[in-house]
mmCIF file of C-alpha atoms in Angstrom:
data_model
loop_
_atom_site.group_PDB
_atom_site.id
_atom_site.type_symbol
_atom_site.label_atom_id
_atom_site.label_comp_id
_atom_site.label_asym_id
_atom_site.label_seq_id
_atom_site.Cartn_x
_atom_site.Cartn_y
_atom_site.Cartn_z
ATOM 1 C CA MET A 1 -21.214 -10.009 -13.075
ATOM 2 C CA ILE A 2 -23.364 -7.610 -10.624
ATOM 3 C CA VAL A 3 -19.990 -5.645 -10.432
ATOM 4 C CA GLY A 4 -19.972 -2.883 -6.752
ATOM 5 C CA ILE A 5 -18.395 0.152 -5.876
ATOM 6 C CA PRO A 6 -18.706 1.846 -2.431
ATOM 7 C CA LYS A 7 -17.620 3.982 -1.426
ATOM 8 C CA GLU A 8 -13.876 4.365 0.272
ATOM 9 C CA VAL A 9 -15.109 4.405 4.945
ATOM 10 C CA LYS A 10 -11.362 4.063 5.914
ATOM 11 C CA ARG A 11 -10.864 7.806 7.320
ATOM 12 C CA ASP A 12 -8.780 10.422 5.835
ATOM 13 C CA GLU A 13 -9.203 7.764 1.834
ATOM 14 C CA TYR A 14 -10.531 9.925 -0.831
ATOM 15 C CA ARG A 15 -9.653 7.205 -4.006
ATOM 16 C CA ILE A 16 -11.969 4.878 -5.927
ATOM 17 C CA ALA A 17 -11.327 1.220 -6.820
ATOM 18 C CA ILE A 18 -12.681 2.356 -10.733
ATOM 19 C CA LEU A 19 -12.747 5.051 -13.474
ATOM 20 C CA PRO A 20 -15.397 6.459 -15.258
ATOM 21 C CA VAL A 21 -13.284 4.688 -18.594
ATOM 22 C CA GLY A 22 -13.367 1.257 -15.912
ATOM 23 C CA ALA A 23 -17.365 1.250 -15.567
ATOM 24 C CA GLU A 24 -17.802 1.644 -19.263
ATOM 25 C CA GLU A 25 -15.458 -0.875 -20.326
ATOM 26 C CA LEU A 26 -17.288 -3.733 -17.428
ATOM 27 C CA VAL A 27 -20.669 -2.897 -19.577
ATOM 28 C CA ARG A 28 -19.221 -2.784 -22.441
ATOM 29 C CA ALA A 29 -18.625 -6.265 -21.491
ATOM 30 C CA GLY A 30 -22.218 -7.463 -20.733
ATOM 31 C CA HIS A 31 -21.734 -6.879 -16.746
ATOM 32 C CA THR A 32 -23.200 -4.107 -14.486
ATOM 33 C CA VAL A 33 -21.289 -1.929 -12.140
ATOM 34 C CA LEU A 34 -23.121 -0.181 -9.192
ATOM 35 C CA ILE A 35 -21.541 2.436 -7.464
ATOM 36 C CA GLU A 36 -22.415 4.258 -4.284
ATOM 37 C CA LYS A 37 -23.329 7.436 -4.318
ATOM 38 C CA ASP A 38 -20.268 10.445 -4.412
ATOM 39 C CA ALA A 39 -17.758 7.858 -4.152
ATOM 40 C CA GLY A 40 -15.547 9.292 -6.712
ATOM 41 C CA ILE A 41 -16.031 12.683 -5.469
ATOM 42 C CA GLY A 42 -12.227 12.181 -3.131
ATOM 43 C CA SER A 43 -10.991 12.016 -6.559
ATOM 44 C CA GLY A 44 -12.044 14.434 -8.402
ATOM 45 C CA LEU A 45 -14.914 11.769 -10.234
ATOM 46 C CA THR A 46 -18.361 13.037 -10.849
ATOM 47 C CA ASN A 47 -21.858 11.005 -10.194
ATOM 48 C CA GLU A 48 -22.940 13.113 -13.592
ATOM 49 C CA GLN A 49 -19.505 11.025 -14.916
ATOM 50 C CA TYR A 50 -19.948 7.130 -14.129
ATOM 51 C CA GLU A 51 -23.847 6.913 -15.548
ATOM 52 C CA GLU A 52 -22.939 8.976 -18.249
ATOM 53 C CA ALA A 53 -20.652 5.797 -18.769
ATOM 54 C CA GLY A 54 -23.132 3.249 -17.862
ATOM 55 C CA ALA A 55 -22.488 2.383 -14.296
ATOM 56 C CA THR A 56 -26.143 2.620 -11.962
ATOM 57 C CA LEU A 57 -25.857 5.181 -9.004
ATOM 58 C CA VAL A 58 -27.091 3.857 -5.927
ATOM 59 C CA GLU A 59 -27.771 5.442 -1.841
ATOM 60 C CA SER A 60 -25.886 2.804 0.052
ATOM 61 C CA ALA A 61 -22.620 1.048 0.608
ATOM 62 C CA GLU A 62 -25.575 -2.127 2.010
ATOM 63 C CA GLU A 63 -26.433 -1.845 -1.773
ATOM 64 C CA VAL A 64 -23.664 -2.145 -3.444
ATOM 65 C CA PHE A 65 -22.733 -4.742 -1.668
ATOM 66 C CA ALA A 66 -26.410 -7.109 -0.615
ATOM 67 C CA GLN A 67 -26.521 -7.011 -4.754
ATOM 68 C CA ALA A 68 -22.745 -7.047 -5.332
ATOM 69 C CA GLU A 69 -20.818 -10.359 -7.281
ATOM 70 C CA MET A 70 -17.354 -8.595 -6.545
ATOM 71 C CA ILE A 71 -16.783 -5.785 -4.525
ATOM 72 C CA ILE A 72 -14.350 -3.879 -6.155
ATOM 73 C CA LYS A 73 -12.645 -1.891 -3.678
ATOM 74 C CA VAL A 74 -9.042 0.153 -2.271
ATOM 75 C CA LYS A 75 -8.361 -0.263 1.221
ATOM 76 C CA GLU A 76 -9.256 -3.198 2.980
ATOM 77 C CA PRO A 77 -12.797 -3.800 4.306
ATOM 78 C CA GLN A 78 -13.026 -2.066 7.806
ATOM 79 C CA PRO A 79 -15.175 -3.357 10.411
ATOM 80 C CA GLU A 80 -18.285 -2.393 9.972
ATOM 81 C CA GLU A 81 -18.292 -3.349 5.965
ATOM 82 C CA PHE A 82 -17.275 -7.795 7.348
ATOM 83 C CA PRO A 83 -20.240 -8.581 7.616
ATOM 84 C CA LEU A 84 -21.744 -6.777 4.577
ATOM 85 C CA ILE A 85 -19.274 -9.131 3.222
ATOM 86 C CA ARG A 86 -21.315 -12.721 2.601
ATOM 87 C CA LYS A 87 -20.155 -16.423 1.099
ATOM 88 C CA GLY A 88 -19.013 -17.301 -1.983
ATOM 89 C CA GLN A 89 -18.583 -13.715 -2.837
ATOM 90 C CA VAL A 90 -15.821 -11.648 -4.321
ATOM 91 C CA VAL A 91 -13.214 -8.886 -2.506
ATOM 92 C CA PHE A 92 -10.304 -7.404 -4.936
ATOM 93 C CA THR A 93 -8.774 -4.811 -2.531
ATOM 94 C CA TYR A 94 -5.408 -4.231 -1.444
ATOM 95 C CA PHE A 95 -5.947 -6.051 2.333
ATOM 96 C CA HIS A 96 -2.453 -6.343 3.955
ATOM 97 C CA PHE A 97 -3.502 -8.954 5.855
ATOM 98 C CA ALA A 98 -0.236 -9.656 7.628
ATOM 99 C CA ALA A 99 -0.381 -6.386 10.141
ATOM 100 C CA SER A 100 -3.958 -7.822 11.121
ATOM 101 C CA ARG A 101 -5.644 -10.357 12.356
ATOM 102 C CA GLU A 102 -9.021 -8.766 13.502
ATOM 103 C CA LEU A 103 -9.284 -8.359 9.075
ATOM 104 C CA THR A 104 -8.030 -10.969 8.276
ATOM 105 C CA GLN A 105 -10.314 -13.719 11.106
ATOM 106 C CA GLY A 106 -13.559 -10.906 9.320
ATOM 107 C CA MET A 107 -12.540 -12.278 5.931
ATOM 108 C CA ILE A 108 -12.161 -16.707 7.067
ATOM 109 C CA ASP A 109 -15.792 -16.102 8.683
ATOM 110 C CA SER A 110 -17.099 -14.259 6.232
ATOM 111 C CA GLY A 111 -16.959 -16.845 3.458
ATOM 112 C CA SER A 112 -16.045 -14.370 0.833
ATOM 113 C CA ILE A 113 -13.540 -15.120 -1.985
ATOM 114 C CA CYS A 114 -10.383 -12.392 -0.755
ATOM 115 C CA LEU A 115 -8.401 -10.989 -3.774
ATOM 116 C CA ALA A 116 -4.796 -9.192 -2.339
ATOM 117 C CA TYR A 117 -3.578 -7.069 -5.217
ATOM 118 C CA GLU A 118 -1.285 -6.786 -3.481
ATOM 119 C CA THR A 119 0.145 -10.150 -3.978
ATOM 120 C CA LEU A 120 -0.571 -10.771 -7.264
ATOM 121 C CA ARG A 121 2.673 -11.790 -9.630
ATOM 122 C CA ASP A 122 2.590 -11.289 -13.595
ATOM 123 C CA ARG A 123 4.806 -13.852 -15.592
ATOM 124 C CA ARG A 124 8.002 -11.925 -14.365
ATOM 125 C CA GLY A 125 7.404 -12.252 -11.247
ATOM 126 C CA THR A 126 6.951 -8.526 -10.142
ATOM 127 C CA LEU A 127 4.103 -6.678 -7.963
ATOM 128 C CA PRO A 128 2.099 -4.903 -10.965
ATOM 129 C CA LEU A 129 -0.923 -4.004 -8.544
ATOM 130 C CA LEU A 130 1.010 -3.243 -5.317
ATOM 131 C CA THR A 131 4.230 -1.462 -8.287
ATOM 132 C CA PRO A 132 2.378 2.322 -8.667
ATOM 133 C CA MET A 133 0.812 2.757 -4.904
ATOM 134 C CA SER A 134 4.584 1.574 -3.968
ATOM 135 C CA GLU A 135 5.661 4.590 -6.898
ATOM 136 C CA VAL A 136 3.343 7.170 -4.715
ATOM 137 C CA ALA A 137 3.997 6.218 -0.960
ATOM 138 C CA GLY A 138 7.931 6.477 -2.412
ATOM 139 C CA ARG A 139 7.840 9.797 -3.800
ATOM 140 C CA MET A 140 5.343 11.012 -1.283
ATOM 141 C CA SER A 141 7.475 9.936 1.876
ATOM 142 C CA ILE A 142 9.873 13.003 0.472
ATOM 143 C CA GLN A 143 7.751 15.032 0.116
ATOM 144 C CA GLU A 144 6.593 14.247 4.479
ATOM 145 C CA GLY A 145 9.807 14.068 5.455
ATOM 146 C CA ALA A 146 10.811 17.553 4.114
ATOM 147 C CA LYS A 147 7.719 18.933 5.734
ATOM 148 C CA TYR A 148 8.161 17.641 8.794
ATOM 149 C CA LEU A 149 11.820 18.344 9.652
ATOM 150 C CA GLU A 150 10.447 22.209 9.607
ATOM 151 C CA LYS A 151 11.111 23.719 12.721
ATOM 152 C CA PRO A 152 6.238 24.598 13.593
ATOM 153 C CA GLN A 153 6.527 20.675 12.853
ATOM 154 C CA MET A 154 8.865 19.587 15.762
ATOM 155 C CA GLY A 155 11.310 18.469 13.136
ATOM 156 C CA GLN A 156 15.061 19.787 13.679
ATOM 157 C CA GLY A 157 15.031 22.612 11.077
ATOM 158 C CA ILE A 158 16.970 21.089 8.345
ATOM 159 C CA LEU A 159 16.293 21.603 4.313
ATOM 160 C CA LEU A 160 16.604 18.845 2.843
ATOM 161 C CA GLY A 161 19.181 20.868 0.121
ATOM 162 C CA GLY A 162 21.405 23.171 2.321
ATOM 163 C CA VAL A 163 22.898 26.195 0.657
ATOM 164 C CA PRO A 164 25.563 26.828 -0.029
ATOM 165 C CA GLY A 165 28.408 26.256 2.633
ATOM 166 C CA VAL A 166 25.673 24.222 5.196
ATOM 167 C CA ALA A 167 25.509 20.466 5.186
ATOM 168 C CA PRO A 168 21.886 18.676 2.587
ATOM 169 C CA ALA A 169 20.331 16.597 5.365
ATOM 170 C CA HIS A 170 21.750 13.053 5.745
ATOM 171 C CA ILE A 171 18.846 11.015 4.718
ATOM 172 C CA THR A 172 17.872 6.912 4.976
ATOM 173 C CA ILE A 173 16.527 4.581 2.658
ATOM 174 C CA LEU A 174 15.978 1.234 4.629
ATOM 175 C CA GLY A 175 14.842 -1.152 1.414
ATOM 176 C CA GLY A 176 16.011 -1.015 -2.313
ATOM 177 C CA GLY A 177 12.717 -2.246 -3.664
ATOM 178 C CA ILE A 178 10.383 0.291 -5.323
ATOM 179 C CA VAL A 179 9.265 2.503 -1.990
ATOM 180 C CA GLY A 180 12.827 3.535 -1.914
ATOM 181 C CA ALA A 181 13.907 3.607 -5.203
ATOM 182 C CA ASN A 182 11.613 5.944 -5.747
ATOM 183 C CA ALA A 183 12.534 7.510 -2.901
ATOM 184 C CA ALA A 184 15.679 7.926 -3.916
ATOM 185 C CA LYS A 185 14.689 9.529 -7.284
ATOM 186 C CA ILE A 186 13.190 12.861 -5.335
ATOM 187 C CA ALA A 187 15.498 13.234 -2.660
ATOM 188 C CA ALA A 188 18.139 13.120 -5.156
ATOM 189 C CA GLY A 189 16.683 15.786 -6.696
ATOM 190 C CA PHE A 190 16.716 17.402 -3.748
ATOM 191 C CA ASN A 191 20.300 17.207 -3.512
ATOM 192 C CA ALA A 192 19.947 15.742 -0.264
ATOM 193 C CA ASP A 193 22.822 12.291 1.240
ATOM 194 C CA VAL A 194 20.811 9.850 0.196
ATOM 195 C CA ASN A 195 22.119 6.762 0.979
ATOM 196 C CA ILE A 196 20.351 2.867 0.742
ATOM 197 C CA LEU A 197 19.968 -0.132 1.998
ATOM 198 C CA ASP A 198 19.377 -3.460 1.146
ATOM 199 C CA VAL A 199 20.464 -6.884 1.164
ATOM 200 C CA ASN A 200 20.250 -8.035 -1.925
ATOM 201 C CA MET A 201 23.234 -7.519 -4.227
ATOM 202 C CA ASP A 202 21.766 -7.366 -7.290
ATOM 203 C CA ARG A 203 19.584 -4.872 -7.259
ATOM 204 C CA LEU A 204 22.300 -2.902 -5.314
ATOM 205 C CA ARG A 205 25.067 -3.254 -8.658
ATOM 206 C CA TYR A 206 21.333 -2.325 -10.575
ATOM 207 C CA LEU A 207 20.951 1.006 -8.159
ATOM 208 C CA ASP A 208 23.972 2.392 -8.521
ATOM 209 C CA ASP A 209 24.262 1.699 -12.099
ATOM 210 C CA VAL A 210 21.237 4.153 -11.828
ATOM 211 C CA MET A 211 21.294 6.752 -9.096
ATOM 212 C CA PRO A 212 22.706 10.100 -9.244
ATOM 213 C CA PRO A 213 26.071 10.739 -8.110
ATOM 214 C CA ASN A 214 24.198 12.370 -4.282
ATOM 215 C CA VAL A 215 22.758 8.171 -3.677
ATOM 216 C CA ASN A 216 25.059 5.920 -2.542
ATOM 217 C CA VAL A 217 23.927 1.794 -1.534
ATOM 218 C CA LEU A 218 24.946 -0.339 1.109
ATOM 219 C CA PHE A 219 24.356 -3.664 1.916
ATOM 220 C CA SER A 220 22.549 -4.459 5.196
ATOM 221 C CA ASP A 221 23.570 -5.168 7.910
ATOM 222 C CA ARG A 222 22.291 -4.540 11.963
ATOM 223 C CA HIS A 223 25.931 -3.000 12.136
ATOM 224 C CA VAL A 224 25.752 -1.092 9.482
ATOM 225 C CA ILE A 225 21.604 0.357 9.882
ATOM 226 C CA ARG A 226 22.783 1.717 13.638
ATOM 227 C CA HIS A 227 26.290 4.092 12.113
ATOM 228 C CA GLN A 228 23.131 5.036 9.185
ATOM 229 C CA LEU A 229 20.227 5.910 12.224
ATOM 230 C CA GLN A 230 22.792 8.480 14.209
ATOM 231 C CA LEU A 231 23.601 9.853 10.809
ATOM 232 C CA ALA A 232 19.540 10.743 9.574
ATOM 233 C CA ASP A 233 17.915 12.882 9.812
ATOM 234 C CA LEU A 234 15.348 11.243 8.033
ATOM 235 C CA VAL A 235 14.330 7.804 7.599
ATOM 236 C CA ILE A 236 12.471 6.115 4.797
ATOM 237 C CA GLY A 237 10.933 2.366 6.316
ATOM 238 C CA ALA A 238 10.624 0.544 2.458
ATOM 239 C CA VAL A 239 11.285 -3.391 3.344
ATOM 240 C CA LEU A 240 8.771 -5.735 1.824
ATOM 241 C CA ILE A 241 8.188 -9.636 2.046
ATOM 242 C CA PRO A 242 5.274 -9.567 -0.042
ATOM 243 C CA GLY A 243 2.326 -11.180 1.803
ATOM 244 C CA ALA A 244 3.660 -11.134 4.708
ATOM 245 C CA LYS A 245 4.270 -8.607 7.953
ATOM 246 C CA ALA A 246 7.431 -6.676 7.207
ATOM 247 C CA PRO A 247 10.292 -7.833 9.141
ATOM 248 C CA MET A 248 11.233 -5.480 12.524
ATOM 249 C CA LEU A 249 14.878 -3.179 11.583
ATOM 250 C CA VAL A 250 14.819 -0.562 13.834
ATOM 251 C CA SER A 251 14.296 -1.430 17.701
ATOM 252 C CA ARG A 252 12.781 1.167 20.736
ATOM 253 C CA GLU A 253 15.974 0.949 21.713
ATOM 254 C CA ASP A 254 17.718 2.412 18.461
ATOM 255 C CA LEU A 255 15.864 5.257 18.805
ATOM 256 C CA LYS A 256 18.775 6.561 21.364
ATOM 257 C CA LEU A 257 21.144 7.377 18.554
ATOM 258 C CA MET A 258 19.085 9.248 16.655
ATOM 259 C CA LYS A 259 18.987 13.186 17.077
ATOM 260 C CA PRO A 260 16.962 14.686 18.618
ATOM 261 C CA GLY A 261 13.984 15.990 15.694
ATOM 262 C CA SER A 262 15.183 13.726 12.823
ATOM 263 C CA VAL A 263 11.801 12.511 10.903
ATOM 264 C CA ILE A 264 10.682 8.165 10.484
ATOM 265 C CA ILE A 265 7.991 7.636 7.889
ATOM 266 C CA ASP A 266 7.250 3.863 7.999
ATOM 267 C CA VAL A 267 5.680 3.242 4.663
ATOM 268 C CA ALA A 268 5.731 -0.193 5.497
ATOM 269 C CA VAL A 269 3.803 -0.055 8.599
ATOM 270 C CA ASP A 270 0.541 -1.196 5.846
ATOM 271 C CA GLN A 271 2.511 -4.073 6.634
ATOM 272 C CA GLY A 272 3.463 -4.008 9.997
ATOM 273 C CA GLY A 273 5.772 -1.523 10.140
ATOM 274 C CA CYS A 274 10.111 -1.679 10.194
ATOM 275 C CA ILE A 275 10.298 -0.122 12.955
ATOM 276 C CA GLU A 276 9.516 -0.727 16.241
ATOM 277 C CA THR A 277 7.955 2.316 17.688
ATOM 278 C CA SER A 278 5.300 2.409 14.527
ATOM 279 C CA LYS A 279 1.619 2.206 15.074
ATOM 280 C CA PRO A 280 -0.645 3.026 12.494
ATOM 281 C CA THR A 281 -1.604 6.682 11.823
ATOM 282 C CA SER A 282 -3.885 8.886 9.455
ATOM 283 C CA HIS A 283 -3.641 12.056 7.535
ATOM 284 C CA SER A 284 -5.476 13.640 10.163
ATOM 285 C CA ASP A 285 -3.248 12.628 12.703
ATOM 286 C CA PRO A 286 -0.128 12.133 10.942
ATOM 287 C CA THR A 287 2.252 12.036 13.823
ATOM 288 C CA TYR A 288 3.724 11.402 17.276
ATOM 289 C CA LEU A 289 6.684 11.451 19.013
ATOM 290 C CA ILE A 290 8.540 8.959 20.809
ATOM 291 C CA ASP A 291 12.304 9.857 22.515
ATOM 292 C CA ASP A 292 12.265 13.650 20.408
ATOM 293 C CA VAL A 293 12.263 11.401 17.407
ATOM 294 C CA LEU A 294 9.253 12.309 15.320
ATOM 295 C CA HIS A 295 7.250 9.423 13.528
ATOM 296 C CA TYR A 296 4.987 9.185 10.168
ATOM 297 C CA CYS A 297 2.699 6.438 10.119
ATOM 298 C CA VAL A 298 -0.087 6.961 7.461
ATOM 299 C CA ALA A 299 -1.223 3.548 6.479
ATOM 300 C CA ASN A 300 -2.036 4.994 3.802
ATOM 301 C CA MET A 301 -0.400 7.474 1.981
ATOM 302 C CA PRO A 302 -2.119 7.367 -2.041
ATOM 303 C CA GLY A 303 -4.617 9.132 -0.563
ATOM 304 C CA ALA A 304 -3.702 12.424 0.611
ATOM 305 C CA VAL A 305 -2.998 12.574 -3.293
ATOM 306 C CA GLY A 306 -6.625 10.933 -4.280
ATOM 307 C CA ARG A 307 -7.028 11.524 -8.788
ATOM 308 C CA THR A 308 -2.974 11.337 -9.276
ATOM 309 C CA SER A 309 -3.643 7.572 -6.813
ATOM 310 C CA THR A 310 -6.547 6.685 -8.466
ATOM 311 C CA PHE A 311 -5.842 6.941 -11.723
ATOM 312 C CA ALA A 312 -2.843 5.091 -11.300
ATOM 313 C CA LEU A 313 -4.373 2.404 -9.817
ATOM 314 C CA CYS A 314 -6.682 1.406 -11.609
ATOM 315 C CA ASN A 315 -5.411 1.832 -14.938
ATOM 316 C CA VAL A 316 -3.358 -1.554 -13.739
ATOM 317 C CA THR A 317 -6.573 -3.625 -11.955
ATOM 318 C CA LEU A 318 -9.350 -2.654 -14.972
ATOM 319 C CA PRO A 319 -7.548 -5.671 -17.016
ATOM 320 C CA TRP A 320 -7.584 -8.195 -14.092
ATOM 321 C CA ALA A 321 -10.825 -7.417 -12.626
ATOM 322 C CA LEU A 322 -12.914 -7.497 -16.571
ATOM 323 C CA ARG A 323 -11.481 -11.501 -16.779
ATOM 324 C CA ILE A 324 -12.301 -12.312 -14.043
ATOM 325 C CA ALA A 325 -16.080 -10.568 -14.218
ATOM 326 C CA ASN A 326 -15.299 -12.156 -17.879
ATOM 327 C CA GLU A 327 -14.057 -15.568 -17.270
ATOM 328 C CA GLY A 328 -16.501 -15.990 -13.232
ATOM 329 C CA ILE A 329 -14.187 -16.677 -10.590
ATOM 330 C CA ASP A 330 -13.423 -19.870 -10.760
ATOM 331 C CA LYS A 331 -11.723 -20.093 -14.633
ATOM 332 C CA SER A 332 -9.775 -18.024 -13.759
ATOM 333 C CA LEU A 333 -8.715 -18.765 -11.222
ATOM 334 C CA ALA A 334 -8.356 -22.158 -12.830
ATOM 335 C CA ASN A 335 -6.921 -19.914 -15.506
ATOM 336 C CA SER A 336 -4.322 -17.595 -14.554
ATOM 337 C CA ALA A 337 -0.785 -18.564 -12.265
ATOM 338 C CA GLU A 338 -1.291 -14.948 -11.940
ATOM 339 C CA LEU A 339 -4.194 -13.966 -10.219
ATOM 340 C CA LEU A 340 -3.901 -17.349 -8.511
ATOM 341 C CA THR A 341 -1.269 -15.692 -6.672
ATOM 342 C CA ALA A 342 -4.209 -12.924 -4.731
ATOM 343 C CA LEU A 343 -5.343 -14.945 -4.091
ATOM 344 C CA ASN A 344 -5.485 -15.056 0.311
ATOM 345 C CA ILE A 345 -8.597 -16.749 1.433
ATOM 346 C CA HIS A 346 -11.313 -18.555 -0.668
ATOM 347 C CA THR A 347 -14.315 -19.595 2.058
ATOM 348 C CA GLY A 348 -13.502 -19.921 5.050
ATOM 349 C CA LYS A 349 -9.034 -21.769 4.116
ATOM 350 C CA VAL A 350 -6.059 -19.203 4.600
ATOM 351 C CA THR A 351 -4.704 -20.321 0.664
ATOM 352 C CA ASN A 352 -1.545 -17.135 1.267
ATOM 353 C CA GLU A 353 1.565 -19.442 2.904
ATOM 354 C CA PRO A 354 2.642 -16.117 4.591
ATOM 355 C CA VAL A 355 -0.324 -14.503 5.841
ATOM 356 C CA ALA A 356 -1.093 -18.504 7.874
ATOM 357 C CA GLY A 357 2.279 -17.580 9.045
ATOM 358 C CA THR A 358 1.829 -15.061 10.626
ATOM 359 C CA PHE A 359 -1.114 -15.197 12.165
ATOM 360 C CA ASP A 360 -0.203 -19.679 12.543
ATOM 361 C CA LEU A 361 -3.070 -20.446 10.807
ATOM 362 C CA PRO A 362 -3.383 -23.590 8.795
ATOM 363 C CA TYR A 363 -2.043 -23.466 5.359
ATOM 364 C CA GLN A 364 -5.495 -24.687 2.882
ATOM 365 C CA PRO A 365 -4.445 -23.253 -1.094
ATOM 366 C CA LEU A 366 -6.463 -23.758 -3.364
ATOM 367 C CA THR A 367 -6.369 -26.819 -5.741
ATOM 368 C CA THR A 368 -7.429 -26.094 -9.061
#
């Protein structure tokens, strides 16, 4: 199979979808790997490293898309890439379709076969290709929150951990999954007052067992959320319904409950956001104020730490890419129930039920 890796074109995106060792493994298995020149620079990976691994460098994205049978990316195709994608071409990347009708329609119209990292479930029911980026984003959310609580960044001027005689910041985390748990770990290390909200009592019991004493777990309902907003200096949006638009937990009206200069980090923005006032931002222009509450809604948070994120992502995606390349897309989908869960769109048909439901499109599962 000819496998193509274009340079990411989303604003402030520094990751690449394959490591030199991944290119080497694909070449050893008999495949051709095309990499757009300088695609790895943002992650500290040189053209020479890929050439030494057996990959072929090409000058443009157009060449990659035109020749490759499978495109491996990090982020969803951007509008300028839509015309480059052709019928029957496999695109393996993070899509987050529920956040964008334009992207969904663009991929339907392309006739491509879209495999989404974020919906692939393994035999244990976990999301192995989403997990590493959720870990990165969860940990980054506290790092960014600490920065934006500083007064020069329009925050309250609060130190997360406080000092002797001065209370630490109150942090509310909406969602106790991978993002929320990783955010809580880092926040706890700062000695902040941390509160995780979730609706899954089994998950709350688990988190209560493993988290340090300065992390509280609370069952999430409308009243609890509103009470937490009154207390919070930093709110982390960390909810996920795989493949579907994130539920809206905080309304515009609710912002009036929050302290002036408090900060919201909506990690869920790549699935539409769980805060009504969230809108996607970039690392170049990450924040905006609404009702004196600072919003940070960068949709590709892990892209800022491109080297860490690239290695973490490629560690888990390579085995699946190898399987698709070795078996071909039809056989791999027929033989792997896990890969079938990653299939969101197949030659014009929406095969993921939450995506179809989000945009009121026909749900047409693939029959193998």
